[in-house]
Coordinates of C-alpha atoms in Angstrom, one line a residue:
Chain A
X718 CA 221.8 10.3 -3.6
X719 CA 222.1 10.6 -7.1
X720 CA 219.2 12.0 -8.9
X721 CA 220.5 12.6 -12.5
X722 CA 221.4 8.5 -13.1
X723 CA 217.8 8.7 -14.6
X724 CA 218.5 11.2 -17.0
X725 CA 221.8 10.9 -18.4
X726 CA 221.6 7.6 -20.9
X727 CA 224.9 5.6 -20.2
X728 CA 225.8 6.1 -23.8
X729 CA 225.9 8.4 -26.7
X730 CA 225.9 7.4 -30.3
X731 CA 226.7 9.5 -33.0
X732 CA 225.8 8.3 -36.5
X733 CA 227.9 9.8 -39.6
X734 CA 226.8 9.1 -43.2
X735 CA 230.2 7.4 -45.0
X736 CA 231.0 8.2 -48.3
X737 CA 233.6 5.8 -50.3
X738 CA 236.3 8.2 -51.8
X739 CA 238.7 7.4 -54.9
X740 CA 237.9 3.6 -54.9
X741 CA 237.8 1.7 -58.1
X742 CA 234.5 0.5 -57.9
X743 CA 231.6 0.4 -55.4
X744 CA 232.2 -2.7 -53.1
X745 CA 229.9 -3.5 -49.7
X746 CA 233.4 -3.8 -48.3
X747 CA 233.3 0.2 -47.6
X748 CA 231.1 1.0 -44.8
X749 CA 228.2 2.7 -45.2
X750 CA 228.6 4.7 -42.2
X751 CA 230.2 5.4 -38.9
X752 CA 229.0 5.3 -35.6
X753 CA 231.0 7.0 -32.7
X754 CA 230.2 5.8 -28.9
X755 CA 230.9 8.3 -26.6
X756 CA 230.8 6.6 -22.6
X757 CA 229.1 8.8 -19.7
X758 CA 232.3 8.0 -18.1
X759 CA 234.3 10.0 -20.7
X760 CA 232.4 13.2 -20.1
X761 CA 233.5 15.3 -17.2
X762 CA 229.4 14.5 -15.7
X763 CA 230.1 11.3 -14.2
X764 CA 231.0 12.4 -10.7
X765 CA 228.3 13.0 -8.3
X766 CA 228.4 14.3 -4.6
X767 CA 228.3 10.7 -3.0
X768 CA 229.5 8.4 -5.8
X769 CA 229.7 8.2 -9.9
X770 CA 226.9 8.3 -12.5
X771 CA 226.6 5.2 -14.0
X772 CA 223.5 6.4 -16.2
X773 CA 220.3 4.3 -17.2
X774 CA 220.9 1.7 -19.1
X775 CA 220.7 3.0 -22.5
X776 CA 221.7 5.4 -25.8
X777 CA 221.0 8.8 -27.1
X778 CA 221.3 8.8 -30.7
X779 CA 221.8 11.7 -32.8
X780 CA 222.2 11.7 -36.7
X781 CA 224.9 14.2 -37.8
X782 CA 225.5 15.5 -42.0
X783 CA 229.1 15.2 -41.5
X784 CA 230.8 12.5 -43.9
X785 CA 232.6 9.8 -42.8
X786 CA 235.6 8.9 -45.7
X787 CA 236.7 5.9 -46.7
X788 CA 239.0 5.4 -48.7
X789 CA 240.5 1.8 -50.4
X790 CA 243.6 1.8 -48.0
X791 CA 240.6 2.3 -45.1
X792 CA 237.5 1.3 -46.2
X793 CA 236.2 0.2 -42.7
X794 CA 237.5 2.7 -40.1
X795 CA 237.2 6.2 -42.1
X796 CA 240.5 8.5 -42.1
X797 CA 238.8 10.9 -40.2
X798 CA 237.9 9.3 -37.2
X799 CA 239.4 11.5 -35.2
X800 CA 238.1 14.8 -36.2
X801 CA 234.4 12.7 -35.9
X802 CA 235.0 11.4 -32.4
X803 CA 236.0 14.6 -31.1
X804 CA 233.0 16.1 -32.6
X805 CA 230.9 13.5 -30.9
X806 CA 232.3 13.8 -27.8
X807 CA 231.1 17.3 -28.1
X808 CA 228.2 16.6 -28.8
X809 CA 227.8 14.2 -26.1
X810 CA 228.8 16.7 -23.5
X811 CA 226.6 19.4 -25.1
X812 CA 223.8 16.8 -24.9
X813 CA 224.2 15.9 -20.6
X814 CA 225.3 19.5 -19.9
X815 CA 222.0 20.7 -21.4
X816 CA 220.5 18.4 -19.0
X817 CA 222.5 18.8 -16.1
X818 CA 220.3 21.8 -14.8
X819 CA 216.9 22.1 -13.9
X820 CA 215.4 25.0 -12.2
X821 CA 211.4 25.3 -11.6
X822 CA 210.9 28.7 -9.4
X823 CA 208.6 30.7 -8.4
X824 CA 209.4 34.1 -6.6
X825 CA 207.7 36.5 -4.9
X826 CA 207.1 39.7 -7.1
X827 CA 208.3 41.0 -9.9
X828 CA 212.5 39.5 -10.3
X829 CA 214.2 40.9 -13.4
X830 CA 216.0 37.6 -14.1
X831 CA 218.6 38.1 -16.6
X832 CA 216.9 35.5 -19.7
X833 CA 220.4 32.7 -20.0
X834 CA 220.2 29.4 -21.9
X835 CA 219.2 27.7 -19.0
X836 CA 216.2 28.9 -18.7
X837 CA 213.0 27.7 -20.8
X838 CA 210.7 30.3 -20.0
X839 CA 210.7 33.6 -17.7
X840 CA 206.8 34.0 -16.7
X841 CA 205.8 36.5 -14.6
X842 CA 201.9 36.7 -13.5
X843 CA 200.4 39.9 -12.0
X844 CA 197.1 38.9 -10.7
X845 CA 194.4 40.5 -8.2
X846 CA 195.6 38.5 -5.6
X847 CA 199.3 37.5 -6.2
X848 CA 202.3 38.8 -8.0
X849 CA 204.8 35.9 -9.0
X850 CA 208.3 35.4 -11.2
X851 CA 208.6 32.2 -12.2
X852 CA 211.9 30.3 -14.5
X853 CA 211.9 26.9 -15.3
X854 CA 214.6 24.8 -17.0
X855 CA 213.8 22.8 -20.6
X856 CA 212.3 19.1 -20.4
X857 CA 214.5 16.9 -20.1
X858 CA 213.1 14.7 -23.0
X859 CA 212.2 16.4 -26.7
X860 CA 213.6 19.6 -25.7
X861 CA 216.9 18.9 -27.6
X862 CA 217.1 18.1 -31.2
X863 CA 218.3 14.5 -33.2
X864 CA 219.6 15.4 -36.6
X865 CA 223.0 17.7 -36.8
X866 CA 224.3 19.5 -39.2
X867 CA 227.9 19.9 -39.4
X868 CA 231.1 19.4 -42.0
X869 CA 234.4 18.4 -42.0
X870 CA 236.1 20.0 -45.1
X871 CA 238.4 16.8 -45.4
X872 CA 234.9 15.3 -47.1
X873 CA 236.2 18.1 -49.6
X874 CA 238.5 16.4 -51.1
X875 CA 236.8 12.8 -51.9
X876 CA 236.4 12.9 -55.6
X877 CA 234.1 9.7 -55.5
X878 CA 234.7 8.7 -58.7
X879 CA 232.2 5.8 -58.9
X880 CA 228.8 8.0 -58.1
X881 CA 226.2 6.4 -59.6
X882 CA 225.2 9.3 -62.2
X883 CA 223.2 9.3 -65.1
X884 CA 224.3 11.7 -68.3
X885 CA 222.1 13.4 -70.7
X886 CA 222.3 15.7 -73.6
X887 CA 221.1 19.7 -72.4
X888 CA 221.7 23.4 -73.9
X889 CA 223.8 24.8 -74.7
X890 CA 224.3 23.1 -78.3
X891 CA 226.0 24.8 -81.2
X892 CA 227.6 24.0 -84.6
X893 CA 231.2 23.4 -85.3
X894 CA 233.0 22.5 -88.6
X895 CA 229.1 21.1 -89.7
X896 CA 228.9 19.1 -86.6
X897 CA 226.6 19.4 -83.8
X898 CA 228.0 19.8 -80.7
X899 CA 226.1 19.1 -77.6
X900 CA 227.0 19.5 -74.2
X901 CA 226.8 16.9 -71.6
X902 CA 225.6 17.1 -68.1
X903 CA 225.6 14.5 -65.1
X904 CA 223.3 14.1 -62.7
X905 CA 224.0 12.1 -59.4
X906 CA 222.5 12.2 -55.3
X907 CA 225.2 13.6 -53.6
X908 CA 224.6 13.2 -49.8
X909 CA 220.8 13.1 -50.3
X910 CA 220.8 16.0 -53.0
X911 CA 220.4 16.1 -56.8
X912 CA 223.0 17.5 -58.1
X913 CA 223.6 18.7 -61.6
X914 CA 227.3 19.3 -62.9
X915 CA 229.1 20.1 -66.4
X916 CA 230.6 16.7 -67.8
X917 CA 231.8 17.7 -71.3
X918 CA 230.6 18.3 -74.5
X919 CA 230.1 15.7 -77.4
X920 CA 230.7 16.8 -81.1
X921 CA 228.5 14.6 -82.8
Chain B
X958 CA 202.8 48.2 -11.8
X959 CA 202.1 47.4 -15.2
X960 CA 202.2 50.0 -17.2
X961 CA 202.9 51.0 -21.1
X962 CA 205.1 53.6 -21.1
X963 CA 205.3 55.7 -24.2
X964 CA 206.9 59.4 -25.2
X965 CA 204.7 62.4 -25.3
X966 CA 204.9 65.2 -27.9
X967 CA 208.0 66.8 -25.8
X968 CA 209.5 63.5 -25.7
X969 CA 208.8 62.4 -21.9
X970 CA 208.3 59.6 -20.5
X971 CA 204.0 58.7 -20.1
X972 CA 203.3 55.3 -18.1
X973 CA 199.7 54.5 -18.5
X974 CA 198.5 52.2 -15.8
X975 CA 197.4 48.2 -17.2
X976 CA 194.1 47.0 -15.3
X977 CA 194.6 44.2 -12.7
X978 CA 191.6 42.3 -13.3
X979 CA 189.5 41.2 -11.1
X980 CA 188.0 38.0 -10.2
X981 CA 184.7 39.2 -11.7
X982 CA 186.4 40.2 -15.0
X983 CA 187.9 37.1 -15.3
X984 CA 184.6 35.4 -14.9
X985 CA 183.2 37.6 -17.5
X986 CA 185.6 37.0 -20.1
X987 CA 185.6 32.9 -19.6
X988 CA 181.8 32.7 -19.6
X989 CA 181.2 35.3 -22.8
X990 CA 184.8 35.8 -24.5
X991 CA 187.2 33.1 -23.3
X992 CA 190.4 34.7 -25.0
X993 CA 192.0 30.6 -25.5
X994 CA 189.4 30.0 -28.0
X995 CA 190.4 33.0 -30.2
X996 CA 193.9 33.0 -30.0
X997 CA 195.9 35.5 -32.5
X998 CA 198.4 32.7 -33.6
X999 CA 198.6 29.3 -34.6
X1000 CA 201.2 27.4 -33.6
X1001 CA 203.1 25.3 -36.3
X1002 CA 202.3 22.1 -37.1
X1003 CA 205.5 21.4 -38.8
X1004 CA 208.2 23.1 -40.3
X1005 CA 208.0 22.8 -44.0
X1006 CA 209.5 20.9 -46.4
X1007 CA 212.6 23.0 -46.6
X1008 CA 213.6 22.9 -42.7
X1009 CA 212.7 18.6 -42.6
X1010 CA 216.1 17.9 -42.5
X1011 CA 217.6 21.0 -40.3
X1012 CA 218.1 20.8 -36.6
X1013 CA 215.1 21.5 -34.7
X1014 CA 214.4 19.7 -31.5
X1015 CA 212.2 16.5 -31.7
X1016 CA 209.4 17.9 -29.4
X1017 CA 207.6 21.5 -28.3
X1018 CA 206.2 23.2 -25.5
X1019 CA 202.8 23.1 -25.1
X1020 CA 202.0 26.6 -24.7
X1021 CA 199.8 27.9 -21.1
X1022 CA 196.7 29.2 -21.6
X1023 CA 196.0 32.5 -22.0
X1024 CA 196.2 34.4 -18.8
X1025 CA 195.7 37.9 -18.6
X1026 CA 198.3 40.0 -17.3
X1027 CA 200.9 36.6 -17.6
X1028 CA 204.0 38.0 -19.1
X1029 CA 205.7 35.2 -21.4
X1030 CA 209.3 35.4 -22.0
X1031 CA 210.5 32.4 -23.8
X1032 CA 213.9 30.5 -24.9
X1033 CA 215.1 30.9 -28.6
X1034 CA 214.4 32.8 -31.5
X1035 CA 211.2 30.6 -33.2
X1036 CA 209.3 31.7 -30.1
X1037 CA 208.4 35.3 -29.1
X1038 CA 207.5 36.8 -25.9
X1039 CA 203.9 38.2 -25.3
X1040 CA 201.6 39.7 -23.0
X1041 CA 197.8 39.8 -23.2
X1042 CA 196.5 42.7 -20.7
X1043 CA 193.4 44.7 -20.3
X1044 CA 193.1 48.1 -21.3
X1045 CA 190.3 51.1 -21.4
X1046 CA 189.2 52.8 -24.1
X1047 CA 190.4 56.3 -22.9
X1048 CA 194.2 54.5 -22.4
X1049 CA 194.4 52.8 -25.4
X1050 CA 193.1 55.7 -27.3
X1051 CA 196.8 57.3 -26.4
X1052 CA 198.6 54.0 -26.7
X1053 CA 197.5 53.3 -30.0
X1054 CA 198.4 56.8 -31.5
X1055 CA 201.7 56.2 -30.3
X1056 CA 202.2 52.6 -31.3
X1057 CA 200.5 53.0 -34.7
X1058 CA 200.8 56.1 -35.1
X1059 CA 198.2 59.0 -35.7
X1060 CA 198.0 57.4 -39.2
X1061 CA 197.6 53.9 -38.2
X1062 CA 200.2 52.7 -40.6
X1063 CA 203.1 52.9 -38.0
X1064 CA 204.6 49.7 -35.9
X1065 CA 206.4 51.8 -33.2
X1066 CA 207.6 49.4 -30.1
X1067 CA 206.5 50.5 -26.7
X1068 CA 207.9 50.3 -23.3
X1069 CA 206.0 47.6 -21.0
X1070 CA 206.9 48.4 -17.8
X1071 CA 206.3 45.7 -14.6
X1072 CA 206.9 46.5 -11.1
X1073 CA 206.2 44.8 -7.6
X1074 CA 203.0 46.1 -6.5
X1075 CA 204.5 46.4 -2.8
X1076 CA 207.9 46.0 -1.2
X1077 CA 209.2 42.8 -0.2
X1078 CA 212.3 44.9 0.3
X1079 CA 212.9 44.7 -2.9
X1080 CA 213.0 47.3 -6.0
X1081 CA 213.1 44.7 -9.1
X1082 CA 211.5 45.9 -12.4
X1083 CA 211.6 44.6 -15.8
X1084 CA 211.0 47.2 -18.9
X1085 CA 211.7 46.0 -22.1
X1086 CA 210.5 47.2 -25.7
X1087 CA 207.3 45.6 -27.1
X1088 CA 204.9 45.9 -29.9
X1089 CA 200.7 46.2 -29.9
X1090 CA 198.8 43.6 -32.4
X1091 CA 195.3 45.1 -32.7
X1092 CA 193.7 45.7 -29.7
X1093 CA 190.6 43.4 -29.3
X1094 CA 187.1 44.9 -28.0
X1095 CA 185.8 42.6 -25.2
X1096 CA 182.9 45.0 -24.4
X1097 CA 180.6 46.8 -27.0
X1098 CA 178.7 49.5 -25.2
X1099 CA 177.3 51.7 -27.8
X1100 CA 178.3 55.0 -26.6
X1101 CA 175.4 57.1 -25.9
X1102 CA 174.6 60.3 -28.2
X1103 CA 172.9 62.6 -26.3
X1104 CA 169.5 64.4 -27.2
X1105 CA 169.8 67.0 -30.0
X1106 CA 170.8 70.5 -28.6
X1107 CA 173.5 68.8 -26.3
X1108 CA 176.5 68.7 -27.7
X1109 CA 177.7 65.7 -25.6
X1110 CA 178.4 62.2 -26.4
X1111 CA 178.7 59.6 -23.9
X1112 CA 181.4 57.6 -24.1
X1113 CA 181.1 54.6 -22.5
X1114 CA 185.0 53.2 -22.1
X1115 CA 184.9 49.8 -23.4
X1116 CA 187.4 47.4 -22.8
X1117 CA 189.9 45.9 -24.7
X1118 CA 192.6 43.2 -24.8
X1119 CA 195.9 44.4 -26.0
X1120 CA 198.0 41.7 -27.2
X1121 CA 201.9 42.5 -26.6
X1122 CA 204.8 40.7 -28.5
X1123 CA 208.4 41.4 -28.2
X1124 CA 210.3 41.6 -31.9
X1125 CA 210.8 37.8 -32.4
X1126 CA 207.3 37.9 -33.2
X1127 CA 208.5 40.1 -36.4
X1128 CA 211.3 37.5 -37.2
X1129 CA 209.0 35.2 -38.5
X1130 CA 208.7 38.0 -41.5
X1131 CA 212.0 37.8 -42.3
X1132 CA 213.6 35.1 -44.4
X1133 CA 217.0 34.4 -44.7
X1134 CA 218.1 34.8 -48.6
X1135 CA 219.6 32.2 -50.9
X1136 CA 222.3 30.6 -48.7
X1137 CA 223.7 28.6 -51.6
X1138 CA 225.5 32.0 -52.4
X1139 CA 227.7 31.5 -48.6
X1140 CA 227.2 27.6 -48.2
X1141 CA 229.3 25.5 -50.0
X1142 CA 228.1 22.4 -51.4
X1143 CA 231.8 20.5 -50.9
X1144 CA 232.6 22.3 -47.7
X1145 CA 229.9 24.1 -46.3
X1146 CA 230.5 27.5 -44.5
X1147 CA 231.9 28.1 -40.5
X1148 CA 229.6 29.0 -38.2
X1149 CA 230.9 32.4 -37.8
X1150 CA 230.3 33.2 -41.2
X1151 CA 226.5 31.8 -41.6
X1152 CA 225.5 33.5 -38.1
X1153 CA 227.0 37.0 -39.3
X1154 CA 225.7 36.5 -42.8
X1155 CA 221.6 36.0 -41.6
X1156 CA 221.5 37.8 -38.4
X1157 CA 222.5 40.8 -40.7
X1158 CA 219.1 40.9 -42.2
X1159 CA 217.6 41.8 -38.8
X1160 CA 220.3 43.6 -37.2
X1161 CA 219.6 46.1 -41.0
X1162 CA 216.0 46.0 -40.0
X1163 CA 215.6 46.5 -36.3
X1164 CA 219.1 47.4 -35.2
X1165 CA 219.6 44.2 -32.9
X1166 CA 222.8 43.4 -32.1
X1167 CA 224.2 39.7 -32.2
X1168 CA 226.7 38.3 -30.4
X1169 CA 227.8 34.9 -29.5
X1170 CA 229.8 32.7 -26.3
X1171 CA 232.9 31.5 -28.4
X1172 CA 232.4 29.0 -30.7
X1173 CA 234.8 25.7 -30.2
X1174 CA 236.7 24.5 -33.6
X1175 CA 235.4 21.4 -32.8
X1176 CA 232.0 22.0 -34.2
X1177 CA 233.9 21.9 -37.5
X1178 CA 231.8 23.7 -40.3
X1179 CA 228.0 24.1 -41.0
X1180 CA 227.1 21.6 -43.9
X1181 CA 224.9 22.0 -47.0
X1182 CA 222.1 20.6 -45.0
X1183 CA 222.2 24.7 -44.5
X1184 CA 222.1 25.6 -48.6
X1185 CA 218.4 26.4 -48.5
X1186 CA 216.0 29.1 -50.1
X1187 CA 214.3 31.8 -48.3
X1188 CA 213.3 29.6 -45.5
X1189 CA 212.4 31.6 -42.1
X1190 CA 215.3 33.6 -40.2
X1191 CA 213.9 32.0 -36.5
X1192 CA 214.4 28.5 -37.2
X1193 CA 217.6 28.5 -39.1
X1194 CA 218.9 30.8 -36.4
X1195 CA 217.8 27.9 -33.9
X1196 CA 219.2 25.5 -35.9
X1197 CA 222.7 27.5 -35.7
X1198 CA 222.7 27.3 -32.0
X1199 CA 221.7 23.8 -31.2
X1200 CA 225.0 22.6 -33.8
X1201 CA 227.3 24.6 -31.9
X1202 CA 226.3 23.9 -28.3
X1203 CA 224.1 26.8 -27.4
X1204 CA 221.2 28.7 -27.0
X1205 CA 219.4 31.6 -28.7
X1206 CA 218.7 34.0 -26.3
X1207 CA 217.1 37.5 -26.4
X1208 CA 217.6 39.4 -23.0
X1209 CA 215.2 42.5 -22.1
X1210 CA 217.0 45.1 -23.0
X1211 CA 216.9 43.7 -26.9
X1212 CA 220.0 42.7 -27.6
X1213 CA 220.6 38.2 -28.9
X1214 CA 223.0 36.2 -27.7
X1215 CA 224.0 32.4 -29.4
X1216 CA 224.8 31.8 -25.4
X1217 CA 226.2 28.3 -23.8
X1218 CA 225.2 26.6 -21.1
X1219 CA 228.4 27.6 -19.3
X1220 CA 228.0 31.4 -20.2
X1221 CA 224.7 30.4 -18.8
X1222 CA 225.4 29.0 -15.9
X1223 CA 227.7 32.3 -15.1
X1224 CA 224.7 35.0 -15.8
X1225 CA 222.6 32.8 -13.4
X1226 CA 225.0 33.2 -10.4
X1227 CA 225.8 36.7 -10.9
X1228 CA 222.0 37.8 -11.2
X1229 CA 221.3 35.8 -8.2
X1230 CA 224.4 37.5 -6.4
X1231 CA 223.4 40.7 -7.3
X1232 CA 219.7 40.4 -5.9
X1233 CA 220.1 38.6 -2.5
X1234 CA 216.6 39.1 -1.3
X1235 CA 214.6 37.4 -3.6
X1236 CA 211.9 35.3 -1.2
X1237 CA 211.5 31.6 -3.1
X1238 CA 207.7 30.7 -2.6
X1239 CA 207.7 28.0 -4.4
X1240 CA 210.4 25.1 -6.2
X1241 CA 213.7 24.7 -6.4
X1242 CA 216.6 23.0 -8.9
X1243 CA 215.7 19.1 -9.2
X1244 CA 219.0 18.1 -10.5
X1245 CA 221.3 18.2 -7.9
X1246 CA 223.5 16.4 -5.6
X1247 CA 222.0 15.2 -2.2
X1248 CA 222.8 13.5 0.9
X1249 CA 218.7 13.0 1.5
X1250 CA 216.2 15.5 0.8
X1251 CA 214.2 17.2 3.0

């Protein structure tokens, strides 16, 4: 009998945000993002005591910060694909190990249970009548969280010319030769952030 | 046993007994002073503005009611542990001079000691440091001055609800900085660096040592999703741990692991190994491989 085919979804998608890096101009050719499958059957938690996990049919989806490049000699499959899907085959195998566990008991007395990751809550009740330890295990559903937040430095190095940006005229100003010279910053959403950087100035 | 154990003026150990309430006590304080309508905290509703993007997990526990004498010792570091209990006037009179102080502007932890009532065979006891929120009068007998040429007045002992919270309660006072000064906006910050950098504000203020299982090189680095202003120690700290594959955990004796499930998995065996006659009354582990059940 295999009780965890419920719980384990057959499939884990991990969704990366792409960025298009060093291309001449913005083209819908360049992905927009990547999405890495990780299979049940590619994680180590596919082998029960009578027979093998096949998993409900189904996906977990999780949303991760990392960046997926793309570059004009890749613009569908991004050049770090493999430093992504090894991420999200972490993450998939965090995800079922997490659920792989679930403990809900209640002892006699007072137990001092060492407080682990497994274990949601340590609760121990000392009533008139009765004197318990109980431990139970996370929910197996909303217990775990949806939106990551990790990096691959090779994101670094993407220069993304062609940012949409807009330019305006800030301090500090001063006068050269009896010309105004201003200085020129850029403004542009970089991975969901307003960003403000130096440009150059303009002597005017 | 329960009991809060505190140091007397030589330094020596004091436990003063909790009540066990009875089932008449309980009756009382749900008719006239039901302690779930009154609780000390809110719970969040959301995290703020700053923390919408940041890893926290889609759904919450709904916290129990409030039991008395139900000691609450929870996963993570955006939850505390806490205990409400009764408590004369006579005890808590000592209690509080030691946990506040003879000044009352003190926040000194105490020792909250819990022990089987009788033997099962079995000598288990948990005593860990925890810290008083004000006590809460549940009965208001006047205490009784006695007529004028006796010098007596009657105290009456009143009773009281002491609330009890471990130091995670305090985290949520703490905030962690400006992270844009360690979190790079082009390639973020490792893990290592982040968890050393914010658990370093309360290690300086409570002396808690951090550590953490080792943390795999495929988790790559934390992103800027991380640059973010004096948001609250407890949930970035969360947030750390779920990105790298583990758990915040704060064990009894005060000390915080970032623990996997492995490391986990490890502790559970050698606990239970250690303490063989543990009597099961009720449950079990759901997720497991069977030829039927019975």
């Amino acid at each position: 009998m295999n009780p965890k085919s419920p719980v384990f979804p057959r499939k884990v998608y991990v969704r990366f945000r792409g960025r298009m890096c060093d291309v001449v101009s913005p083209s819908f050719a360049y992905n927009q993002y990547y999405v890495a499958e990780v299979a049940l059957s590619a994680t180590p938690y596919v082998n029960a005591y009578s027979g093998t996990y096949t998993g409900m049919v189904g996906e977990k989806t999780f949303h991760d910060t990392a960046v997926a490049v793309f570059t004009a000699g890749s613009p569908t499959v991004p050049t770090n694909k493999a430093t992504l899907d090894a991420l999200a085959l972490r993450i998939a195998k965090d995800y079922y190990e997490s659920l792989n566990r679930q403990i809900d008991v209640t002892y006699a007395g007072i137990c001092n249970i060492e407080p682990n990751a497994r274990l949601e809550e340590i609760v121990i009740d000392y009533c008139e009548d009765y004197v318990t330890t109980r431990i139970h295990s996370p929910a197996i559903f909303g217990s775990e969280p949806e939106q990551l937040s990790h990096w691959d430095t090779a994101a670094a190095s993407c220069t993304n010319k062609n940012t949409p940006f807009e330019e305006f005229y800030g301090p500090p100003g001063d006068c050269v030769g009896g010309h105004v010279r201003l200085t020129v910053w850029r403004v542009s959403v970089v991975n969901g952030r307003l960003v403000k950087r130096y440009a150059r100035q303009d002597t005017l | 046993m329960i009991a809060i154990r505190i140091l007397d003026s030589n330094g020596n150990n004091v436990d003063i007994p909790l009540e066990r309430p009875t089932k008449q006590v309980v009756e009382f304080l749900s008719k006239y002073i039901d302690p779930n309508l009154a609780t000390p905290w809110e719970y969040r509703s959301w995290p703020g503005f700053g923390m919408a993007g940041v890893t926290i997990p889609t759904g919450f526990s709904i916290p129990s009611d409030i039991r008395i004498n139900r000691f609450v010792w929870p996963l993570g570091a955006s939850r505390w542990a806490y205990m409400f209990c009764l408590c004369d006037a006579e005890s808590l009179n000592s209690i509080a001079n030691y946990a506040f102080g003879s000044d009352g502007t003190k926040q000194i932890e105490v020792n909250l000691v819990l022990d089987s009532p009788d033997s099962f065979g079995k000598t288990e006891r948990v005593i860990t440091e925890m810290y008083m929120l004000p006590p809460k009068p549940l009965s208001s007998v006047v205490p009784k001055i006695m007529p004028s040429g006796v010098n007596d007045i009657v105290n009456t002992n009143n009773l009281y609800l002491l609330t009890l919270v471990d130091e995670r309660y305090f985290w949520w006072f703490a905030n962690v900085g400006d992270l844009s000064t360690i979190v790079d906006i082009d390639s973020g910050v490792s893990w290592s660096t982040l968890i050393s950098n914010i658990t370093n504000i309360i290690t300086t203020r409570f002396g808690t040592g951090f550590t953490n299982s080792t943390i795999l090189a495929t988790y790559l680095n934390a992103s800027h999703a991380f640059i973010l202003p004096y948001e609250d120690f407890p949930l970035i700290l969360d947030a750390i741990a779920y990105n790298i594959g583990m758990r915040v955990v704060r064990k009894f004796d005060g000390s915080v692991k970032l623990q996997s499930f492995a490391d986990a998995d490890t502790a559970i065996s050698n606990n239970f190994r250690d303490n063989p006659g543990r009597s099961i009354i009720a449950g079990g582990e759901s997720l497991i491989d069977r030829v039927k059940y019975f």
